[in-house]
Amino acid sequence: MSSNRYSAYRIMWVLVFFDLPTETKRERKVAGQFRKKLIDDGFTMFQFSIYLRHCPSRENAKVHTKRVKRSLPKHGKVCILEITDKQFGNMELFHGIKEVDLPQPTQQLQLF
Amino acid sequence: MIKRTIYIGNPSYLKLKQKQLVVQEPETKEIKGTVPIEDIALLMLDHYQITISNQLLIKLQGNNVAVISCDEHHLPFGMMLPMYGHSEYSERIKHQLAASEPLKKQLWKQTVEQKIENQKALLDLNNKVSEPLAEYKLNVKSGDSSNREGIAAQYYWKHLFENFSRERFGEEPNNLLNFGYAVLRSIVARALVSSGMLPVLGIFHRNKYNAYCLADDIMEPYRPFVDKLVYNYVVSNNYYELNKDTKAHILTIATQDVFIDGVVRPLFVAVTTTTSSLYKCFTGDLRQIKYPELD
């Protein structure tokens, strides 16, 4: 596969950070629905209230960003961030003091 | 965007959960992975112990995923596509059915010419004598009535591999080629359905036992790309067995770069360019069907 078509600069990660109010039953329901919509859209949990999705192109990242914007809850803080795979790869990740592996970008061909 | 190819070669439960395809190990119930359905292009099922839920199947079809099932020889055996993958389906079928005989013959001529051209390019690429092919290409008549396609193929196979005859059930590397063509065929059939055409009704192929005549027509100029992939693998590894590694290699056919319509595109995307240009030929908006060039 040619590298420029599926490169570290074209692959994008969309991250969604959110802080939603969960005081009342109603608020918890809204927060749950927002989270569910993210999962429906192919996001996976990275940390509590941080979800991420791998997108093979910039255009595709735009699609998913737009979808998140459409399902924003009325209250609470949400941050949507698009970064390239290159930047994502520079992230350092720890569990306790032990360094752990980053989430892998999905392959075009996946064998199960 | 390049959509994803998912290959299942182990016992698995496949089910739908929150619009994701979930692959589960049946014994341990361990989740081996989830894939968003809208990202999938091909789902290849290559194991007898795969269970798939109907809900998942419907969702896959709703997203125009080609579901391919393989037989005991691990070769693609069946393909499942939605009945209609385009909103203008009925309108488009009408145009396809109304295509005149001369138009179909013209389109077939273009198809054969590009196929021979690509075969020639592959021979050139591997420093083999290719001159006769140029001549065959020049002599393709409308509807290829003089069967230049067959004559070119004879020459091509004789010179691409040594001591080789291309047969459906023939010797290696026929097995690798068959696998590659079957994958290619499902990519093409999928693109045809998504462009709102009937893959049943060909422009040249008309075998009454064949359900994918049009796919077989349209894939002809793409075949040399499979040949190239197989050839490179066989030459560099000297290996012919169809196993997980070779399959993984051949399944990358969807992402091979091809030159089409003035730009470089992954084959998977190029096929949809071809099928939409084919539709425009049926309606009379275009005279030339867009095919990829191998270089």
mmCIF file of C-alpha atoms in Angstrom:
data_model
loop_
_atom_site.group_PDB
_atom_site.id
_atom_site.type_symbol
_atom_site.label_atom_id
_atom_site.label_comp_id
_atom_site.label_asym_id
_atom_site.label_seq_id
_atom_site.Cartn_x
_atom_site.Cartn_y
_atom_site.Cartn_z
ATOM 1 C CA MET A 1 0.000 0.000 0.000
ATOM 2 C CA SER A 2 1.358 3.395 -0.829
ATOM 3 C CA SER A 3 2.290 5.269 2.279
ATOM 4 C CA ASN A 4 0.832 8.628 1.324
ATOM 5 C CA ARG A 5 -2.690 7.294 1.176
ATOM 6 C CA TYR A 6 -2.785 5.846 4.657
ATOM 7 C CA SER A 7 -0.058 7.832 6.320
ATOM 8 C CA ALA A 8 0.561 9.044 9.837
ATOM 9 C CA TYR A 9 -0.477 12.516 8.737
ATOM 10 C CA ARG A 10 -3.755 11.486 7.156
ATOM 11 C CA ILE A 11 -4.953 9.055 9.763
ATOM 12 C CA MET A 12 -6.801 11.092 12.333
ATOM 13 C CA TRP A 13 -7.905 10.393 15.872
ATOM 14 C CA VAL A 14 -10.973 12.151 17.155
ATOM 15 C CA LEU A 15 -11.002 12.556 20.927
ATOM 16 C CA VAL A 16 -14.053 13.587 22.884
ATOM 17 C CA PHE A 17 -13.624 14.779 26.471
ATOM 18 C CA PHE A 18 -16.734 15.474 28.466
ATOM 19 C CA ASP A 19 -17.875 16.607 31.887
ATOM 20 C CA LEU A 20 -21.594 16.234 32.181
ATOM 21 C CA PRO A 21 -23.711 16.969 35.256
ATOM 22 C CA THR A 22 -25.001 13.811 36.949
ATOM 23 C CA GLU A 23 -26.812 15.243 39.961
ATOM 24 C CA THR A 24 -30.361 14.314 39.063
ATOM 25 C CA LYS A 25 -31.790 11.188 37.496
ATOM 26 C CA ARG A 26 -32.681 13.178 34.384
ATOM 27 C CA GLU A 27 -29.120 14.480 34.000
ATOM 28 C CA ARG A 28 -27.693 10.998 34.352
ATOM 29 C CA LYS A 29 -30.019 9.795 31.625
ATOM 30 C CA VAL A 30 -28.901 12.570 29.258
ATOM 31 C CA ALA A 31 -25.251 11.828 30.029
ATOM 32 C CA GLY A 32 -25.835 8.125 29.402
ATOM 33 C CA GLN A 33 -27.496 8.838 26.071
ATOM 34 C CA PHE A 34 -24.597 11.005 24.943
ATOM 35 C CA ARG A 35 -22.146 8.269 25.838
ATOM 36 C CA LYS A 36 -24.243 5.695 24.010
ATOM 37 C CA LYS A 37 -24.300 7.821 20.875
ATOM 38 C CA LEU A 38 -20.517 8.000 20.928
ATOM 39 C CA ILE A 39 -20.288 4.208 21.109
ATOM 40 C CA ASP A 40 -22.845 3.844 18.296
ATOM 41 C CA ASP A 41 -20.622 6.045 16.194
ATOM 42 C CA GLY A 42 -17.633 3.761 16.728
ATOM 43 C CA PHE A 43 -15.901 5.554 19.585
ATOM 44 C CA THR A 44 -14.269 3.493 22.296
ATOM 45 C CA MET A 45 -13.579 4.420 25.883
ATOM 46 C CA PHE A 46 -10.058 5.596 26.548
ATOM 47 C CA GLN A 47 -10.623 6.793 30.094
ATOM 48 C CA PHE A 48 -13.865 7.555 31.927
ATOM 49 C CA SER A 49 -15.375 10.469 29.998
ATOM 50 C CA ILE A 50 -12.668 10.389 27.318
ATOM 51 C CA TYR A 51 -13.618 8.573 24.127
ATOM 52 C CA LEU A 52 -11.653 8.208 20.952
ATOM 53 C CA ARG A 53 -12.130 7.050 17.407
ATOM 54 C CA HIS A 54 -9.696 6.149 14.666
ATOM 55 C CA CYS A 55 -10.525 7.744 11.302
ATOM 56 C CA PRO A 56 -8.669 6.745 8.120
ATOM 57 C CA SER A 57 -8.819 10.229 6.594
ATOM 58 C CA ARG A 58 -9.346 13.868 7.439
ATOM 59 C CA GLU A 59 -12.686 13.903 5.671
ATOM 60 C CA ASN A 60 -13.839 10.966 7.723
ATOM 61 C CA ALA A 61 -12.735 12.696 10.938
ATOM 62 C CA LYS A 62 -14.882 15.676 9.961
ATOM 63 C CA VAL A 63 -17.891 13.394 9.554
ATOM 64 C CA HIS A 64 -17.542 12.017 13.051
ATOM 65 C CA THR A 65 -16.829 15.400 14.611
ATOM 66 C CA LYS A 66 -19.998 16.695 13.034
ATOM 67 C CA ARG A 67 -22.009 13.790 14.395
ATOM 68 C CA VAL A 68 -20.752 14.422 17.914
ATOM 69 C CA LYS A 69 -21.707 18.085 17.564
ATOM 70 C CA ARG A 70 -25.188 17.093 16.536
ATOM 71 C CA SER A 71 -25.716 14.976 19.631
ATOM 72 C CA LEU A 72 -24.337 17.445 22.177
ATOM 73 C CA PRO A 73 -26.277 17.538 25.461
ATOM 74 C CA LYS A 74 -27.788 20.838 26.582
ATOM 75 C CA HIS A 75 -25.656 21.194 29.693
ATOM 76 C CA GLY A 76 -22.135 20.217 30.575
ATOM 77 C CA LYS A 77 -18.724 20.651 28.984
ATOM 78 C CA VAL A 78 -17.601 18.772 25.896
ATOM 79 C CA CYS A 79 -14.319 19.106 24.033
ATOM 80 C CA ILE A 80 -13.746 17.583 20.595
ATOM 81 C CA LEU A 81 -10.171 17.283 19.402
ATOM 82 C CA GLU A 82 -8.848 15.983 16.106
ATOM 83 C CA ILE A 83 -5.192 15.008 15.952
ATOM 84 C CA THR A 84 -3.060 13.170 13.442
ATOM 85 C CA ASP A 85 -1.799 9.664 14.031
ATOM 86 C CA LYS A 86 1.696 11.133 14.188
ATOM 87 C CA GLN A 87 0.798 13.347 17.112
ATOM 88 C CA PHE A 88 -1.203 10.579 18.716
ATOM 89 C CA GLY A 89 1.819 8.308 18.512
ATOM 90 C CA ASN A 90 3.892 10.753 20.561
ATOM 91 C CA MET A 91 1.566 10.378 23.497
ATOM 92 C CA GLU A 92 3.015 8.844 26.651
ATOM 93 C CA LEU A 93 0.761 6.588 28.623
ATOM 94 C CA PHE A 94 1.166 5.228 32.151
ATOM 95 C CA HIS A 95 -0.612 2.821 34.380
ATOM 96 C CA GLY A 96 0.711 3.639 37.812
ATOM 97 C CA ILE A 97 4.371 4.272 37.141
ATOM 98 C CA LYS A 98 4.520 1.564 34.502
ATOM 99 C CA GLU A 99 4.471 2.753 30.921
ATOM 100 C CA VAL A 100 1.787 1.070 28.800
ATOM 101 C CA ASP A 101 1.150 0.722 25.069
ATOM 102 C CA LEU A 102 -0.870 3.209 23.070
ATOM 103 C CA PRO A 103 -4.103 2.160 21.375
ATOM 104 C CA GLN A 104 -3.199 0.768 17.961
ATOM 105 C CA PRO A 105 -4.492 2.417 14.794
ATOM 106 C CA THR A 106 -6.916 0.048 13.092
ATOM 107 C CA GLN A 107 -5.618 -1.720 10.032
ATOM 108 C CA GLN A 108 -7.386 -1.582 6.708
ATOM 109 C CA LEU A 109 -7.202 -5.374 6.690
ATOM 110 C CA GLN A 110 -8.011 -7.062 9.942
ATOM 111 C CA LEU A 111 -7.790 -10.800 10.534
ATOM 112 C CA PHE A 112 -9.692 -12.455 13.348
ATOM 113 C CA MET B 1 -11.968 6.896 2.280
ATOM 114 C CA ILE B 2 -10.715 3.347 2.148
ATOM 115 C CA LYS B 3 -13.158 1.062 3.823
ATOM 116 C CA ARG B 4 -12.010 -1.925 5.815
ATOM 117 C CA THR B 5 -11.661 -5.575 4.954
ATOM 118 C CA ILE B 6 -12.434 -7.975 7.791
ATOM 119 C CA TYR B 7 -11.347 -11.588 7.532
ATOM 120 C CA ILE B 8 -12.635 -14.168 10.005
ATOM 121 C CA GLY B 9 -10.537 -17.346 9.995
ATOM 122 C CA ASN B 10 -11.250 -18.736 13.465
ATOM 123 C CA PRO B 11 -14.332 -20.038 15.275
ATOM 124 C CA SER B 12 -16.352 -16.946 16.166
ATOM 125 C CA TYR B 13 -19.702 -15.583 17.132
ATOM 126 C CA LEU B 14 -20.469 -12.478 15.131
ATOM 127 C CA LYS B 15 -23.131 -10.207 16.487
ATOM 128 C CA LEU B 16 -24.392 -6.681 16.479
ATOM 129 C CA LYS B 17 -24.054 -4.424 19.474
ATOM 130 C CA GLN B 18 -24.572 -0.684 19.355
ATOM 131 C CA LYS B 19 -24.060 -0.535 15.583
ATOM 132 C CA GLN B 20 -20.744 -2.336 15.945
ATOM 133 C CA LEU B 21 -19.784 -5.747 14.639
ATOM 134 C CA VAL B 22 -18.628 -7.715 17.658
ATOM 135 C CA VAL B 23 -16.320 -10.705 17.196
ATOM 136 C CA GLN B 24 -16.564 -13.102 20.099
ATOM 137 C CA GLU B 25 -14.648 -16.271 20.856
ATOM 138 C CA PRO B 26 -17.360 -18.957 21.330
ATOM 139 C CA GLU B 27 -15.604 -21.010 24.035
ATOM 140 C CA THR B 28 -14.355 -18.321 26.359
ATOM 141 C CA LYS B 29 -16.912 -15.676 25.363
ATOM 142 C CA GLU B 30 -14.020 -13.275 25.125
ATOM 143 C CA ILE B 31 -14.597 -10.238 22.881
ATOM 144 C CA LYS B 32 -11.820 -10.231 20.296
ATOM 145 C CA GLY B 33 -12.742 -6.978 18.683
ATOM 146 C CA THR B 34 -15.416 -4.576 17.581
ATOM 147 C CA VAL B 35 -15.634 -2.842 14.229
ATOM 148 C CA PRO B 36 -18.002 -0.009 13.259
ATOM 149 C CA ILE B 37 -20.213 -1.461 10.513
ATOM 150 C CA GLU B 38 -20.155 1.714 8.436
ATOM 151 C CA ASP B 39 -16.368 1.314 8.046
ATOM 152 C CA ILE B 40 -16.536 -2.178 6.520
ATOM 153 C CA ALA B 41 -16.392 -2.960 2.812
ATOM 154 C CA LEU B 42 -15.777 -6.706 2.782
ATOM 155 C CA LEU B 43 -16.459 -9.301 5.419
ATOM 156 C CA MET B 44 -14.871 -12.622 4.586
ATOM 157 C CA LEU B 45 -16.076 -15.675 6.505
ATOM 158 C CA ASP B 46 -13.519 -18.449 6.211
ATOM 159 C CA HIS B 47 -14.269 -21.000 8.898
ATOM 160 C CA TYR B 48 -17.030 -23.552 9.406
ATOM 161 C CA GLN B 49 -17.599 -22.554 13.007
ATOM 162 C CA ILE B 50 -18.814 -19.024 12.475
ATOM 163 C CA THR B 51 -22.210 -18.039 13.796
ATOM 164 C CA ILE B 52 -23.731 -14.814 12.581
ATOM 165 C CA SER B 53 -26.914 -13.122 13.763
ATOM 166 C CA ASN B 54 -29.626 -12.009 11.376
ATOM 167 C CA GLN B 55 -29.731 -8.584 12.911
ATOM 168 C CA LEU B 56 -26.069 -8.194 12.044
ATOM 169 C CA LEU B 57 -26.638 -9.431 8.486
ATOM 170 C CA ILE B 58 -29.340 -6.846 7.898
ATOM 171 C CA LYS B 59 -27.155 -4.094 9.253
ATOM 172 C CA LEU B 60 -24.270 -5.232 7.040
ATOM 173 C CA GLN B 61 -26.491 -5.195 3.994
ATOM 174 C CA GLY B 62 -27.867 -1.815 4.952
ATOM 175 C CA ASN B 63 -24.302 -0.523 4.702
ATOM 176 C CA ASN B 64 -23.596 -2.276 1.423
ATOM 177 C CA VAL B 65 -21.023 -4.660 2.861
ATOM 178 C CA ALA B 66 -20.124 -7.625 0.661
ATOM 179 C CA VAL B 67 -20.325 -10.712 2.859
ATOM 180 C CA ILE B 68 -18.224 -13.517 1.371
ATOM 181 C CA SER B 69 -18.354 -17.093 2.600
ATOM 182 C CA CYS B 70 -15.584 -19.560 1.817
ATOM 183 C CA ASP B 71 -15.767 -23.305 1.209
ATOM 184 C CA GLU B 72 -13.623 -26.182 2.455
ATOM 185 C CA HIS B 73 -10.806 -25.216 0.082
ATOM 186 C CA HIS B 74 -10.818 -21.750 1.669
ATOM 187 C CA LEU B 75 -11.868 -20.227 -1.620
ATOM 188 C CA PRO B 76 -14.681 -17.685 -1.780
ATOM 189 C CA PHE B 77 -17.861 -19.620 -2.534
ATOM 190 C CA GLY B 78 -20.787 -17.282 -2.052
ATOM 191 C CA MET B 79 -21.447 -13.593 -1.796
ATOM 192 C CA MET B 80 -24.291 -11.714 -0.226
ATOM 193 C CA LEU B 81 -25.242 -8.217 -1.251
ATOM 194 C CA PRO B 82 -28.266 -6.017 -0.628
ATOM 195 C CA MET B 83 -30.997 -6.085 -3.271
ATOM 196 C CA TYR B 84 -30.682 -2.384 -3.851
ATOM 197 C CA GLY B 85 -27.793 -0.218 -2.847
ATOM 198 C CA HIS B 86 -28.778 2.998 -4.558
ATOM 199 C CA SER B 87 -31.671 5.400 -4.059
ATOM 200 C CA GLU B 88 -32.298 5.721 -7.802
ATOM 201 C CA TYR B 89 -32.302 1.962 -8.188
ATOM 202 C CA SER B 90 -35.357 1.538 -10.428
ATOM 203 C CA GLU B 91 -34.419 4.460 -12.698
ATOM 204 C CA ARG B 92 -30.906 3.106 -13.112
ATOM 205 C CA ILE B 93 -32.029 -0.422 -13.869
ATOM 206 C CA LYS B 94 -34.247 0.974 -16.619
ATOM 207 C CA HIS B 95 -31.253 2.590 -18.301
ATOM 208 C CA GLN B 96 -29.204 -0.553 -17.923
ATOM 209 C CA LEU B 97 -31.933 -2.705 -19.444
ATOM 210 C CA ALA B 98 -32.423 -0.254 -22.298
ATOM 211 C CA ALA B 99 -28.750 -0.326 -23.326
ATOM 212 C CA SER B 100 -28.551 -1.112 -27.027
ATOM 213 C CA GLU B 101 -26.593 -4.008 -28.480
ATOM 214 C CA PRO B 102 -24.117 -1.725 -30.356
ATOM 215 C CA LEU B 103 -23.464 0.234 -27.163
ATOM 216 C CA LYS B 104 -22.712 -2.951 -25.219
ATOM 217 C CA LYS B 105 -20.374 -4.097 -27.971
ATOM 218 C CA GLN B 106 -18.573 -0.758 -27.876
ATOM 219 C CA LEU B 107 -18.198 -0.976 -24.101
ATOM 220 C CA TRP B 108 -16.895 -4.515 -24.356
ATOM 221 C CA LYS B 109 -14.367 -3.393 -26.933
ATOM 222 C CA GLN B 110 -13.081 -0.708 -24.565
ATOM 223 C CA THR B 111 -12.956 -3.241 -21.758
ATOM 224 C CA VAL B 112 -10.865 -5.705 -23.749
ATOM 225 C CA GLU B 113 -8.542 -2.967 -24.980
ATOM 226 C CA GLN B 114 -7.814 -1.791 -21.469
ATOM 227 C CA LYS B 115 -7.359 -5.337 -20.231
ATOM 228 C CA ILE B 116 -4.762 -6.059 -22.907
ATOM 229 C CA GLU B 117 -3.114 -2.719 -22.218
ATOM 230 C CA ASN B 118 -2.800 -3.573 -18.527
ATOM 231 C CA GLN B 119 -1.500 -7.046 -19.297
ATOM 232 C CA LYS B 120 1.108 -5.484 -21.531
ATOM 233 C CA ALA B 121 2.083 -3.040 -18.793
ATOM 234 C CA LEU B 122 2.594 -5.878 -16.356
ATOM 235 C CA LEU B 123 4.834 -7.747 -18.792
ATOM 236 C CA ASP B 124 6.801 -4.544 -19.413
ATOM 237 C CA LEU B 125 7.170 -4.035 -15.709
ATOM 238 C CA ASN B 126 8.826 -7.424 -15.385
ATOM 239 C CA ASN B 127 11.041 -6.927 -18.447
ATOM 240 C CA LYS B 128 9.293 -9.488 -20.602
ATOM 241 C CA VAL B 129 8.607 -9.240 -24.296
ATOM 242 C CA SER B 130 5.226 -7.591 -24.744
ATOM 243 C CA GLU B 131 5.127 -6.355 -28.352
ATOM 244 C CA PRO B 132 2.507 -8.816 -29.656
ATOM 245 C CA LEU B 133 0.028 -7.535 -27.081
ATOM 246 C CA ALA B 134 0.230 -4.003 -28.489
ATOM 247 C CA GLU B 135 -0.774 -5.416 -31.829
ATOM 248 C CA TYR B 136 -3.627 -7.460 -30.386
ATOM 249 C CA LYS B 137 -4.929 -4.338 -28.707
ATOM 250 C CA LEU B 138 -4.990 -2.407 -31.976
ATOM 251 C CA ASN B 139 -7.030 -5.126 -33.625
ATOM 252 C CA VAL B 140 -9.867 -5.383 -31.125
ATOM 253 C CA LYS B 141 -13.121 -5.035 -33.015
ATOM 254 C CA SER B 142 -16.501 -3.961 -31.751
ATOM 255 C CA GLY B 143 -17.754 -6.662 -29.382
ATOM 256 C CA ASP B 144 -14.296 -8.269 -29.738
ATOM 257 C CA SER B 145 -15.691 -10.430 -32.524
ATOM 258 C CA SER B 146 -12.240 -11.727 -33.426
ATOM 259 C CA ASN B 147 -11.581 -12.772 -29.797
ATOM 260 C CA ARG B 148 -8.368 -10.806 -29.322
ATOM 261 C CA GLU B 149 -8.967 -11.145 -25.597
ATOM 262 C CA GLY B 150 -8.391 -14.881 -25.664
ATOM 263 C CA ILE B 151 -5.419 -14.683 -27.965
ATOM 264 C CA ALA B 152 -3.810 -11.978 -25.861
ATOM 265 C CA ALA B 153 -4.423 -14.011 -22.698
ATOM 266 C CA GLN B 154 -2.744 -17.036 -24.224
ATOM 267 C CA TYR B 155 0.377 -15.045 -24.979
ATOM 268 C CA TYR B 156 0.262 -13.221 -21.667
ATOM 269 C CA TRP B 157 0.103 -16.291 -19.432
ATOM 270 C CA LYS B 158 2.752 -18.088 -21.383
ATOM 271 C CA HIS B 159 5.178 -15.239 -20.815
ATOM 272 C CA LEU B 160 4.260 -14.081 -17.329
ATOM 273 C CA PHE B 161 4.921 -17.346 -15.521
ATOM 274 C CA GLU B 162 7.114 -20.080 -16.886
ATOM 275 C CA ASN B 163 5.579 -23.486 -17.578
ATOM 276 C CA PHE B 164 2.204 -22.290 -16.524
ATOM 277 C CA SER B 165 -1.290 -22.728 -17.825
ATOM 278 C CA ARG B 166 -4.070 -20.635 -16.462
ATOM 279 C CA GLU B 167 -6.921 -22.920 -15.494
ATOM 280 C CA ARG B 168 -9.653 -22.696 -12.982
ATOM 281 C CA PHE B 169 -8.656 -25.916 -11.229
ATOM 282 C CA GLY B 170 -5.109 -25.983 -12.558
ATOM 283 C CA GLU B 171 -1.775 -26.056 -10.819
ATOM 284 C CA GLU B 172 -0.188 -23.415 -8.652
ATOM 285 C CA PRO B 173 -0.217 -20.428 -8.649
ATOM 286 C CA ASN B 174 -3.741 -20.811 -10.037
ATOM 287 C CA ASN B 175 -4.981 -21.189 -6.467
ATOM 288 C CA LEU B 176 -3.649 -17.767 -5.508
ATOM 289 C CA LEU B 177 -5.029 -16.180 -8.663
ATOM 290 C CA ASN B 178 -8.448 -17.735 -8.086
ATOM 291 C CA PHE B 179 -8.537 -16.377 -4.586
ATOM 292 C CA GLY B 180 -7.540 -12.914 -5.760
ATOM 293 C CA TYR B 181 -10.075 -12.881 -8.585
ATOM 294 C CA ALA B 182 -12.841 -13.986 -6.255
ATOM 295 C CA VAL B 183 -12.061 -11.116 -3.914
ATOM 296 C CA LEU B 184 -11.860 -8.712 -6.834
ATOM 297 C CA ARG B 185 -15.159 -9.980 -8.158
ATOM 298 C CA SER B 186 -16.904 -9.253 -4.899
ATOM 299 C CA ILE B 187 -15.390 -5.752 -4.766
ATOM 300 C CA VAL B 188 -16.677 -5.098 -8.283
ATOM 301 C CA ALA B 189 -20.106 -6.607 -7.630
ATOM 302 C CA ARG B 190 -20.418 -4.500 -4.515
ATOM 303 C CA ALA B 191 -19.540 -1.333 -6.436
ATOM 304 C CA LEU B 192 -22.070 -2.189 -9.140
ATOM 305 C CA VAL B 193 -24.826 -2.621 -6.596
ATOM 306 C CA SER B 194 -23.881 0.642 -4.912
ATOM 307 C CA SER B 195 -24.056 2.396 -8.302
ATOM 308 C CA GLY B 196 -27.586 1.049 -8.703
ATOM 309 C CA MET B 197 -26.996 -1.574 -11.352
ATOM 310 C CA LEU B 198 -27.868 -5.230 -11.700
ATOM 311 C CA PRO B 199 -24.667 -7.305 -11.542
ATOM 312 C CA VAL B 200 -26.627 -10.128 -13.221
ATOM 313 C CA LEU B 201 -26.961 -8.534 -16.622
ATOM 314 C CA GLY B 202 -23.631 -8.372 -18.434
ATOM 315 C CA ILE B 203 -22.463 -6.459 -21.464
ATOM 316 C CA PHE B 204 -20.609 -9.476 -22.813
ATOM 317 C CA HIS B 205 -20.797 -12.424 -20.405
ATOM 318 C CA ARG B 206 -24.184 -14.089 -20.723
ATOM 319 C CA ASN B 207 -23.756 -17.560 -19.284
ATOM 320 C CA LYS B 208 -27.118 -18.613 -17.918
ATOM 321 C CA TYR B 209 -25.499 -20.180 -14.852
ATOM 322 C CA ASN B 210 -23.610 -17.047 -13.918
ATOM 323 C CA ALA B 211 -25.202 -14.629 -11.481
ATOM 324 C CA TYR B 212 -22.521 -11.958 -11.775
ATOM 325 C CA CYS B 213 -22.099 -11.431 -15.505
ATOM 326 C CA LEU B 214 -21.656 -7.679 -15.322
ATOM 327 C CA ALA B 215 -19.144 -7.978 -12.487
ATOM 328 C CA ASP B 216 -17.181 -10.433 -14.625
ATOM 329 C CA ASP B 217 -17.200 -7.937 -17.504
ATOM 330 C CA ILE B 218 -16.145 -4.936 -15.511
ATOM 331 C CA MET B 219 -13.417 -6.702 -13.554
ATOM 332 C CA GLU B 220 -11.467 -7.722 -16.665
ATOM 333 C CA PRO B 221 -9.149 -4.677 -16.801
ATOM 334 C CA TYR B 222 -8.597 -5.056 -13.048
ATOM 335 C CA ARG B 223 -7.397 -8.648 -13.268
ATOM 336 C CA PRO B 224 -3.781 -7.702 -14.088
ATOM 337 C CA PHE B 225 -3.605 -5.905 -10.724
ATOM 338 C CA VAL B 226 -4.298 -9.222 -9.008
ATOM 339 C CA ASP B 227 -1.772 -10.884 -11.300
ATOM 340 C CA LYS B 228 0.806 -8.295 -10.300
ATOM 341 C CA LEU B 229 0.198 -8.886 -6.615
ATOM 342 C CA VAL B 230 0.394 -12.666 -6.986
ATOM 343 C CA TYR B 231 3.378 -12.493 -9.299
ATOM 344 C CA ASN B 232 5.378 -10.304 -6.932
ATOM 345 C CA TYR B 233 4.576 -12.576 -4.026
ATOM 346 C CA VAL B 234 5.421 -15.771 -5.845
ATOM 347 C CA VAL B 235 8.662 -14.381 -7.253
ATOM 348 C CA SER B 236 9.953 -12.925 -4.009
ATOM 349 C CA ASN B 237 8.884 -15.796 -1.750
ATOM 350 C CA ASN B 238 8.758 -18.684 -4.201
ATOM 351 C CA TYR B 239 5.695 -19.815 -2.336
ATOM 352 C CA TYR B 240 2.371 -21.052 -3.646
ATOM 353 C CA GLU B 241 0.384 -22.378 -0.747
ATOM 354 C CA LEU B 242 -2.848 -20.625 0.078
ATOM 355 C CA ASN B 243 -2.566 -19.952 3.781
ATOM 356 C CA LYS B 244 -3.261 -17.103 6.139
ATOM 357 C CA ASP B 245 -0.174 -15.124 5.085
ATOM 358 C CA THR B 246 -0.789 -15.357 1.369
ATOM 359 C CA LYS B 247 -4.445 -14.512 1.871
ATOM 360 C CA ALA B 248 -3.568 -11.470 3.914
ATOM 361 C CA HIS B 249 -1.227 -10.430 1.140
ATOM 362 C CA ILE B 250 -3.813 -10.908 -1.598
ATOM 363 C CA LEU B 251 -6.533 -9.222 0.429
ATOM 364 C CA THR B 252 -4.523 -5.997 0.194
ATOM 365 C CA ILE B 253 -5.780 -5.822 -3.389
ATOM 366 C CA ALA B 254 -8.439 -3.370 -2.207
ATOM 367 C CA THR B 255 -5.773 -0.834 -1.249
ATOM 368 C CA GLN B 256 -3.452 -1.192 -4.234
ATOM 369 C CA ASP B 257 -2.868 2.101 -5.957
ATOM 370 C CA VAL B 258 -4.179 2.382 -9.485
ATOM 371 C CA PHE B 259 -4.088 5.240 -11.957
ATOM 372 C CA ILE B 260 -7.569 6.171 -13.100
ATOM 373 C CA ASP B 261 -9.110 9.247 -14.691
ATOM 374 C CA GLY B 262 -5.908 11.262 -14.225
ATOM 375 C CA VAL B 263 -5.428 10.529 -10.532
ATOM 376 C CA VAL B 264 -4.003 7.815 -8.320
ATOM 377 C CA ARG B 265 -6.643 6.072 -6.252
ATOM 378 C CA PRO B 266 -6.856 2.926 -4.181
ATOM 379 C CA LEU B 267 -8.366 0.152 -6.293
ATOM 380 C CA PHE B 268 -11.374 -0.026 -4.024
ATOM 381 C CA VAL B 269 -12.249 3.598 -4.842
ATOM 382 C CA ALA B 270 -11.297 3.268 -8.518
ATOM 383 C CA VAL B 271 -13.837 0.481 -8.987
ATOM 384 C CA THR B 272 -16.652 2.820 -7.977
ATOM 385 C CA THR B 273 -15.329 5.395 -10.469
ATOM 386 C CA THR B 274 -15.569 2.715 -13.138
ATOM 387 C CA THR B 275 -19.076 1.629 -12.223
ATOM 388 C CA SER B 276 -20.440 5.168 -12.079
ATOM 389 C CA SER B 277 -18.873 5.936 -15.470
ATOM 390 C CA LEU B 278 -20.490 2.745 -16.791
ATOM 391 C CA TYR B 279 -23.866 4.066 -15.714
ATOM 392 C CA LYS B 280 -23.168 7.339 -17.512
ATOM 393 C CA CYS B 281 -22.380 5.332 -20.638
ATOM 394 C CA PHE B 282 -25.764 3.640 -20.319
ATOM 395 C CA THR B 283 -27.536 7.003 -20.102
ATOM 396 C CA GLY B 284 -25.490 8.448 -22.968
ATOM 397 C CA ASP B 285 -23.678 11.100 -20.895
ATOM 398 C CA LEU B 286 -20.310 9.459 -21.517
ATOM 399 C CA ARG B 287 -18.796 7.618 -24.449
ATOM 400 C CA GLN B 288 -15.816 6.126 -22.704
ATOM 401 C CA ILE B 289 -15.961 3.920 -19.667
ATOM 402 C CA LYS B 290 -13.282 4.851 -17.120
ATOM 403 C CA TYR B 291 -10.796 2.084 -16.475
ATOM 404 C CA PRO B 292 -7.564 1.991 -14.475
ATOM 405 C CA GLU B 293 -4.116 1.936 -16.015
ATOM 406 C CA LEU B 294 -1.365 -0.261 -14.678
ATOM 407 C CA ASP B 295 2.030 1.362 -14.595
#
